[in-house]
Coordinates of C-alpha atoms in Angstrom, one line a residue:
Chain A
M1 CA 41.7 127.4 138.6
S2 CA 37.8 126.9 139.4
M3 CA 35.3 124.8 137.4
V4 CA 32.0 126.9 137.3
S5 CA 28.6 125.9 135.7
T6 CA 26.7 128.7 133.4
R7 CA 24.4 128.8 130.6
G8 CA 25.9 130.4 127.6
V9 CA 25.2 131.9 123.6
L10 CA 27.6 130.9 121.1
L11 CA 28.5 134.2 119.5
R12 CA 31.4 133.1 117.4
A13 CA 33.8 130.0 116.5
H14 CA 36.8 129.6 114.9
P15 CA 38.7 126.5 114.0
Y16 CA 41.9 126.1 115.8
S17 CA 44.4 123.3 114.8
E18 CA 43.1 120.3 113.4
S19 CA 40.4 119.6 116.2
S20 CA 40.0 122.5 118.3
R21 CA 38.0 125.2 117.7
V22 CA 38.2 129.1 119.7
L23 CA 34.8 130.1 121.0
R24 CA 33.5 133.2 122.0
F25 CA 30.0 132.9 124.4
L26 CA 27.9 135.4 125.9
T27 CA 27.4 133.5 129.8
E28 CA 24.7 134.0 131.8
D29 CA 27.1 134.8 135.3
H30 CA 30.6 135.8 133.6
G31 CA 29.4 138.4 130.6
V32 CA 31.4 137.7 127.2
V33 CA 34.0 134.3 127.7
G34 CA 36.3 133.3 125.3
V35 CA 36.8 129.6 125.5
M36 CA 39.5 126.8 124.2
A37 CA 37.8 123.7 123.1
R38 CA 40.4 121.1 122.3
G39 CA 39.2 118.0 120.1
I40 CA 35.7 119.4 119.7
R41 CA 35.6 119.2 116.0
K42 CA 36.5 115.3 116.2
S43 CA 34.0 115.5 119.5
P44 CA 29.9 114.2 120.0
Q45 CA 30.3 116.8 121.7
G46 CA 30.5 119.3 119.1
R47 CA 28.0 118.0 117.3
G48 CA 25.2 119.9 119.4
L49 CA 27.2 123.2 119.4
D50 CA 25.9 125.5 116.9
L51 CA 26.3 129.2 116.4
F52 CA 23.6 130.7 118.3
G53 CA 22.7 127.8 120.4
E54 CA 22.3 128.0 123.9
V55 CA 24.0 125.7 125.9
A56 CA 25.1 124.5 129.6
L57 CA 28.6 124.9 129.9
V58 CA 31.1 123.9 132.7
L59 CA 34.7 125.9 132.0
Y60 CA 37.6 125.8 134.4
M61 CA 38.5 129.4 134.6
K62 CA 41.3 131.0 135.6
P63 CA 40.8 135.1 136.1
G64 CA 42.9 137.2 134.0
R65 CA 43.2 134.2 130.8
E66 CA 42.5 135.1 127.3
L67 CA 41.1 132.0 126.8
Q68 CA 39.3 129.5 129.4
T69 CA 38.9 125.7 129.4
L70 CA 36.3 124.0 127.8
A71 CA 35.4 120.8 130.3
E72 CA 31.7 120.0 129.1
V73 CA 29.2 121.3 126.6
S74 CA 25.3 120.3 126.1
P75 CA 23.0 122.1 124.0
L76 CA 19.8 123.4 125.8
R77 CA 18.2 125.5 122.8
P78 CA 20.0 124.9 119.1
R79 CA 17.8 127.8 117.0
R80 CA 18.3 125.7 113.9
G81 CA 16.0 127.6 112.6
L82 CA 18.1 130.8 112.0
G83 CA 19.5 129.0 109.2
S84 CA 16.2 128.8 107.5
H85 CA 16.9 132.0 105.9
P86 CA 20.1 133.9 105.2
L87 CA 18.4 137.0 105.8
R88 CA 17.3 135.2 109.6
L89 CA 21.5 134.4 110.0
A90 CA 22.5 137.7 109.1
C91 CA 20.3 139.6 111.2
A92 CA 21.3 137.4 114.1
G93 CA 24.4 138.3 113.3
V94 CA 23.8 141.7 114.1
L95 CA 22.8 141.2 117.6
A96 CA 26.0 138.6 118.1
E97 CA 28.2 141.4 116.8
L98 CA 26.7 144.4 118.7
V99 CA 27.5 142.3 122.0
L100 CA 30.7 141.3 120.6
R101 CA 32.2 144.5 119.9
H102 CA 31.3 146.0 123.2
H103 CA 33.3 144.0 125.2
G104 CA 31.3 143.7 128.0
E105 CA 33.2 141.4 130.6
A106 CA 31.0 142.3 133.5
P107 CA 28.0 139.5 133.9
S108 CA 24.5 141.1 133.2
H109 CA 21.6 138.7 133.1
E110 CA 19.2 141.4 131.2
L111 CA 22.2 141.2 128.6
F112 CA 22.0 137.6 128.7
Q113 CA 18.2 137.5 128.4
V114 CA 17.6 140.5 125.5
L115 CA 20.0 138.3 123.4
G116 CA 18.0 135.0 124.3
E117 CA 14.9 136.7 123.3
G118 CA 16.1 138.2 120.5
L119 CA 17.4 135.1 118.7
D120 CA 14.3 133.4 119.7
R121 CA 12.2 135.9 118.1
L122 CA 14.3 136.1 114.9
E123 CA 13.8 132.2 114.5
S124 CA 10.6 132.1 114.9
V125 CA 9.0 135.7 113.3
P126 CA 7.3 135.2 109.6
E127 CA 9.7 135.8 107.2
D128 CA 8.4 139.5 106.6
E129 CA 8.7 140.4 109.9
V130 CA 12.0 139.6 110.2
V131 CA 14.1 142.8 109.8
G132 CA 11.4 144.3 111.9
T133 CA 12.0 142.3 114.5
L134 CA 15.7 143.2 114.5
L135 CA 15.3 146.4 114.3
A136 CA 13.4 146.2 117.5
Q137 CA 15.5 143.8 119.4
G138 CA 18.8 145.7 118.2
W139 CA 17.6 148.8 119.6
G140 CA 16.5 146.8 122.9
L141 CA 20.1 145.5 122.8
V142 CA 21.9 149.3 122.7
S143 CA 19.5 150.2 125.8
T144 CA 20.7 147.6 127.7
L145 CA 24.2 148.2 127.1
G146 CA 23.4 151.4 128.3
F147 CA 23.0 153.6 125.2
H148 CA 19.6 154.3 124.8
P149 CA 18.9 157.2 122.5
Q150 CA 17.2 160.5 123.5
V151 CA 13.8 160.8 120.9
E152 CA 10.8 162.7 123.2
A153 CA 13.4 165.6 123.6
C154 CA 16.1 168.0 122.0
V155 CA 19.3 166.1 123.1
V156 CA 20.9 169.7 123.2
C157 CA 18.2 172.6 124.7
G158 CA 15.8 169.5 126.1
R159 CA 12.6 171.1 124.7
S160 CA 10.4 168.4 124.2
L161 CA 9.8 168.0 120.3
S162 CA 6.5 169.1 118.6
T163 CA 4.0 166.3 117.2
D164 CA 5.4 167.7 113.4
E165 CA 8.9 168.8 113.9
V166 CA 11.8 167.3 112.0
G167 CA 14.6 167.2 113.8
R168 CA 18.4 165.4 113.0
F169 CA 19.8 162.6 114.9
D170 CA 23.1 163.6 116.3
F171 CA 25.2 160.6 117.1
D172 CA 27.8 162.3 119.2
A173 CA 24.8 163.2 121.6
G174 CA 23.2 160.5 121.7
G175 CA 19.2 161.3 120.0
I176 CA 17.7 163.8 118.4
R177 CA 18.0 167.6 117.9
C178 CA 15.5 170.0 117.8
S179 CA 14.9 171.8 114.4
G180 CA 16.2 174.8 116.1
C181 CA 19.4 173.3 117.2
A182 CA 19.7 170.8 114.5
E183 CA 20.7 174.0 111.9
G184 CA 24.3 172.3 110.4
L185 CA 24.4 169.1 111.6
A186 CA 25.2 166.4 109.2
G187 CA 23.0 163.5 110.4
P188 CA 19.8 161.9 109.0
R189 CA 16.5 163.7 109.1
I190 CA 14.0 162.6 111.4
G191 CA 10.4 163.6 110.5
P192 CA 7.7 162.6 113.0
G193 CA 6.7 159.5 111.1
A194 CA 9.9 158.1 111.3
R195 CA 10.2 159.1 115.0
G196 CA 6.9 157.3 115.8
Q197 CA 8.6 154.7 114.3
L198 CA 11.7 154.2 116.2
R199 CA 9.8 155.2 119.8
G200 CA 7.8 152.1 119.0
L201 CA 11.0 150.3 117.8
L202 CA 12.3 151.4 121.3
R203 CA 9.5 150.0 123.4
G204 CA 10.0 146.9 121.4
E205 CA 7.3 147.3 119.1
I206 CA 7.0 147.0 115.4
P207 CA 5.3 149.3 113.3
P208 CA 2.9 147.5 111.6
D209 CA 3.6 150.1 108.7
L210 CA 7.3 150.4 109.3
M211 CA 8.6 151.9 105.7
R212 CA 12.3 152.4 105.0
S213 CA 13.7 149.7 106.9
R214 CA 17.0 150.1 104.7
A215 CA 17.3 154.0 106.9
H216 CA 16.2 153.0 110.1
L217 CA 18.6 150.2 109.8
Q218 CA 21.5 152.6 108.6
L219 CA 20.0 154.7 112.2
L220 CA 21.2 151.5 114.3
S221 CA 23.8 150.7 112.4
D222 CA 25.5 154.2 112.8
F223 CA 24.3 154.3 116.3
G224 CA 26.0 151.1 117.3
M225 CA 29.2 152.0 115.6
H226 CA 29.2 155.4 116.9
H227 CA 28.9 154.2 120.7
V228 CA 29.2 150.2 120.8
S229 CA 31.9 148.9 118.2
G230 CA 34.3 152.3 119.2
S231 CA 34.1 153.7 115.4
R232 CA 34.1 150.4 113.7
P233 CA 31.6 149.6 111.0
L234 CA 29.5 146.3 112.5
E235 CA 29.9 144.0 109.6
A236 CA 26.8 142.1 109.7
F237 CA 24.7 145.0 108.5
R238 CA 26.0 145.0 105.3
I239 CA 25.2 141.5 104.9
V240 CA 21.7 142.1 106.1
A241 CA 21.5 145.0 103.4
A242 CA 22.4 142.5 100.6
F243 CA 19.6 140.2 102.1
L244 CA 16.4 143.1 101.9
P245 CA 14.3 142.2 99.3
E246 CA 14.1 145.6 97.8
P247 CA 16.0 148.8 98.2
T248 CA 14.1 152.0 99.3
T249 CA 15.5 155.4 99.4
V250 CA 17.8 156.3 102.3
S251 CA 16.7 160.1 102.9
D252 CA 14.0 160.9 105.6
A253 CA 14.7 158.1 108.1
Chain B
M1 CA 67.0 135.2 114.9
S2 CA 68.9 132.1 113.9
V3 CA 67.8 129.7 111.1
I4 CA 66.7 127.4 113.3
E5 CA 64.5 129.3 115.0
E6 CA 63.3 130.7 112.0
L7 CA 62.5 127.5 110.2
A8 CA 60.6 126.2 113.7
R9 CA 58.8 129.7 113.6
E10 CA 57.5 128.9 110.3
F11 CA 56.5 125.2 111.0
G12 CA 54.7 126.8 114.1
R13 CA 52.7 128.9 111.7
L14 CA 51.0 125.3 110.3
P15 CA 47.7 124.0 112.2
G16 CA 48.2 121.4 114.7
V17 CA 51.9 122.1 115.1
G18 CA 53.1 124.0 118.3
P19 CA 56.5 125.1 119.4
K20 CA 57.7 122.2 120.6
T21 CA 56.4 120.3 117.5
A22 CA 57.8 122.7 115.3
Q23 CA 61.2 122.6 116.9
R24 CA 61.2 118.5 116.8
L25 CA 60.8 118.7 112.6
V26 CA 63.5 120.9 112.4
Y27 CA 65.6 118.7 114.5
H28 CA 64.5 115.8 112.7
L29 CA 65.1 117.7 109.5
L30 CA 68.7 118.9 110.4
K31 CA 69.4 114.6 111.5
S32 CA 68.1 113.9 108.2
S33 CA 70.6 114.1 104.7
P34 CA 70.5 117.6 102.7
D35 CA 68.7 115.7 100.1
D36 CA 65.7 114.9 102.1
G37 CA 65.5 118.3 103.4
R38 CA 65.8 119.9 99.5
R39 CA 63.8 117.5 98.2
L40 CA 61.0 119.1 101.1
A41 CA 61.8 122.5 100.4
G42 CA 61.7 121.8 96.4
A43 CA 58.2 120.1 96.9
I44 CA 56.5 123.4 98.7
R45 CA 58.1 126.0 96.4
E46 CA 56.7 123.2 93.5
A47 CA 53.3 123.5 95.4
M48 CA 52.9 127.0 95.8
E49 CA 54.1 128.1 92.2
R50 CA 52.3 125.8 90.4
I51 CA 48.8 125.2 92.4
R52 CA 45.9 127.4 91.7
P53 CA 42.6 127.7 91.6
C54 CA 40.8 125.4 88.9
G55 CA 39.3 128.1 86.5
R56 CA 35.8 126.3 86.4
C57 CA 35.2 125.3 90.2
G58 CA 37.8 126.6 92.3
N59 CA 39.2 123.4 93.1
F60 CA 43.2 123.0 93.4
A61 CA 44.4 122.7 90.0
E62 CA 47.9 122.2 88.4
A63 CA 46.9 123.7 85.4
E64 CA 43.9 126.1 83.6
L65 CA 41.6 123.1 85.1
C66 CA 41.5 120.7 88.2
D67 CA 41.7 116.8 87.1
V68 CA 38.2 116.6 87.9
C69 CA 37.1 118.9 85.1
A70 CA 39.9 118.1 83.0
S71 CA 38.6 114.0 83.1
G72 CA 36.1 114.1 80.5
R73 CA 34.8 110.6 82.2
R74 CA 32.7 112.2 85.1
D75 CA 29.2 113.1 85.0
E76 CA 28.3 116.4 83.8
D77 CA 24.9 116.8 84.8
V78 CA 25.7 116.8 88.7
V79 CA 27.8 119.5 90.6
C80 CA 28.5 118.8 94.3
V81 CA 29.1 122.4 96.0
V82 CA 31.3 121.9 99.0
E83 CA 32.6 125.2 101.3
E84 CA 36.2 124.5 100.4
A85 CA 38.7 123.2 98.3
F86 CA 40.0 120.5 100.6
E87 CA 36.2 119.0 101.1
V88 CA 36.6 117.7 97.8
A89 CA 39.0 115.1 98.9
A90 CA 36.3 113.9 101.6
V91 CA 33.7 113.0 98.7
E92 CA 36.4 111.7 96.3
R93 CA 37.4 109.2 99.3
T94 CA 34.2 108.0 99.2
G95 CA 34.1 106.6 95.8
S96 CA 30.8 106.9 95.5
Y97 CA 30.2 109.9 93.4
R98 CA 31.2 110.8 89.7
G99 CA 29.9 114.5 89.4
L100 CA 31.6 117.6 89.0
Y101 CA 32.8 120.0 92.1
H102 CA 32.1 123.6 92.8
V103 CA 33.8 125.5 95.5
L104 CA 32.0 128.1 97.5
G105 CA 35.1 129.6 99.1
G106 CA 33.4 129.5 102.3
H107 CA 29.7 130.0 104.0
L108 CA 27.4 133.0 104.6
S109 CA 28.9 134.6 107.7
P110 CA 27.7 138.0 108.9
L111 CA 30.1 138.3 111.7
D112 CA 32.8 138.1 109.2
G113 CA 31.6 139.7 106.5
I114 CA 31.3 137.1 104.3
G115 CA 28.1 137.6 102.0
P116 CA 27.1 136.1 98.6
D117 CA 29.2 138.7 96.9
E118 CA 32.0 137.0 98.7
L119 CA 31.1 133.9 97.9
N120 CA 32.1 132.0 94.1
V121 CA 28.2 132.3 93.6
A122 CA 28.6 134.4 90.4
Q123 CA 31.2 132.2 89.0
L124 CA 28.3 128.8 89.7
L125 CA 26.1 131.1 88.1
E126 CA 27.7 131.4 84.9
R127 CA 28.6 127.4 84.7
V128 CA 24.9 127.1 84.8
R129 CA 23.6 129.4 82.5
A130 CA 26.5 128.9 79.6
P131 CA 24.8 127.4 76.9
E132 CA 26.7 124.0 76.5
S133 CA 26.0 123.4 80.3
R134 CA 24.2 120.4 81.0
I135 CA 24.0 120.5 84.9
R136 CA 20.6 119.3 85.7
E137 CA 21.3 118.7 89.7
L138 CA 23.0 120.9 92.4
I139 CA 24.1 118.6 95.6
L140 CA 24.5 121.2 98.0
A141 CA 27.3 120.0 100.9
T142 CA 27.7 123.1 102.8
S143 CA 28.5 122.2 106.2
A144 CA 25.6 121.3 108.8
G145 CA 25.8 124.3 111.0
V146 CA 23.3 127.3 110.8
E147 CA 25.6 128.9 108.6
G148 CA 26.2 126.5 106.2
E149 CA 22.4 125.7 105.9
A150 CA 21.5 129.4 105.4
T151 CA 24.3 129.0 102.9
A152 CA 22.2 126.3 101.1
V153 CA 19.2 127.8 101.5
Y154 CA 20.2 130.9 99.6
L155 CA 21.4 128.5 97.1
E156 CA 18.3 126.5 96.5
G157 CA 16.3 130.2 96.1
L158 CA 19.0 131.0 93.3
F159 CA 19.0 128.1 91.4
R160 CA 15.7 126.2 91.6
P161 CA 13.9 128.5 89.6
L162 CA 16.2 127.5 86.9
G163 CA 14.8 124.6 86.6
L164 CA 17.9 122.9 88.3
R165 CA 17.2 120.1 90.7
V166 CA 18.7 121.5 94.2
T167 CA 19.1 118.6 96.9
R168 CA 21.1 118.6 100.1
L169 CA 23.3 116.0 101.7
A170 CA 21.3 113.9 104.1
R171 CA 22.3 114.1 107.9
G172 CA 21.4 111.7 110.6
I173 CA 23.3 109.1 112.8
P174 CA 26.8 108.1 112.0
V175 CA 27.5 104.8 110.5
G176 CA 28.4 102.4 113.5
S177 CA 27.2 104.2 116.3
D178 CA 24.6 103.8 119.1
L179 CA 21.1 105.3 119.5
E180 CA 21.4 106.2 122.8
Y181 CA 24.6 109.0 122.3
V182 CA 23.6 109.8 119.5
D183 CA 23.0 113.9 120.5
G184 CA 19.5 115.4 120.5
S185 CA 19.9 117.4 117.1
T186 CA 21.3 114.9 115.2
L187 CA 18.3 112.7 116.0
A188 CA 15.9 114.9 115.3
E189 CA 17.3 115.7 111.5
A190 CA 17.4 112.1 111.6
L191 CA 13.8 111.7 112.1
S192 CA 12.8 114.4 109.8
G193 CA 15.1 113.5 107.0
R194 CA 13.4 109.5 107.4
R195 CA 13.0 107.8 103.8
E196 CA 11.0 104.8 102.6
M197 CA 12.6 101.1 103.4

């Protein structure tokens, strides 16, 4: 058993017995780590330990063990602003769920950085930019996990998509099929406007005229379910939808 | 599986009871008189059969309404909104609250798929909108973490437009503690929530 120090973002916390918690962190140096925090619910240390907050951790780690043991924790960046609106909380939940469902135990400094940046932005952007920020950060996160969708050229024949072409999204193939290869495919239609917005989101930009945010969310949710979560629906997306200001049509993403 | 093992396994499912404690409980019971065991079994059976959620607030109740709702001596203008029924007991222990309660059944938790529809929010709306309602204030006593905070913000957005006074439990330095040992975020909350003397 070795003692390690690392930074971590708290993704999930479950009460365990009267005074303990089982915590799940994305750590900077050890990937996703499950931790048993004995007595934390009654200890002063537990007060600074908030969901999505960044902390400095000292852990007793033993390879192969499901739950490591918490020695010390101190808050670095609480991110309490994510509680200032339920939509911010739900969007932060989407990013956390994508990381948790991926089950990546391999350490990734880039993933740690992308998640932290996403949570920071969700905490600070104006309320009307929260969903756009989730979409940009969510696509950034799945790309960092290794699933960058192909939107410039057809995923089947490789032909560059023309500026006015309407294709369809092929989740299995991980990108857009051109009009010729899309025949009979049931995936969502992607017109030139939506493709342009998707390109912007993949660059981390929020299109100023982001339309049909529900359809964009559905696309990201289905893509995440297909590639990241092993076909299990991502719960947090449903909660995001419950807080969206007004419903728009889902067709023609 | 023997009867002893089965009983130990059942005790082991209780919070805070590990396998060794479960075994000790079983041996303690077996050394006690058979009447003690029967009394315990009877009390558990009766609790499980008779206790249900209060038809008005969701608190634990032995009848249609819980003791608080049925009392008739409570301040019906104020409702304290808590996440779980056992938190009613915590507020009651203070001895300084005389209003009613509403149990949400949790807090918003996107990763667990808990949104507004999964909480007892519709029932609270129904209570507030009922013609005989005297509710003037909601005290939001949800937990102090980001999920509890977001739940409180959601409820505030829902109930303030109905003309209700919506308040939140104060947060800050625990009674009797030294300022030096209070963590940064608690101290920040205490500073932002300071009051006139």
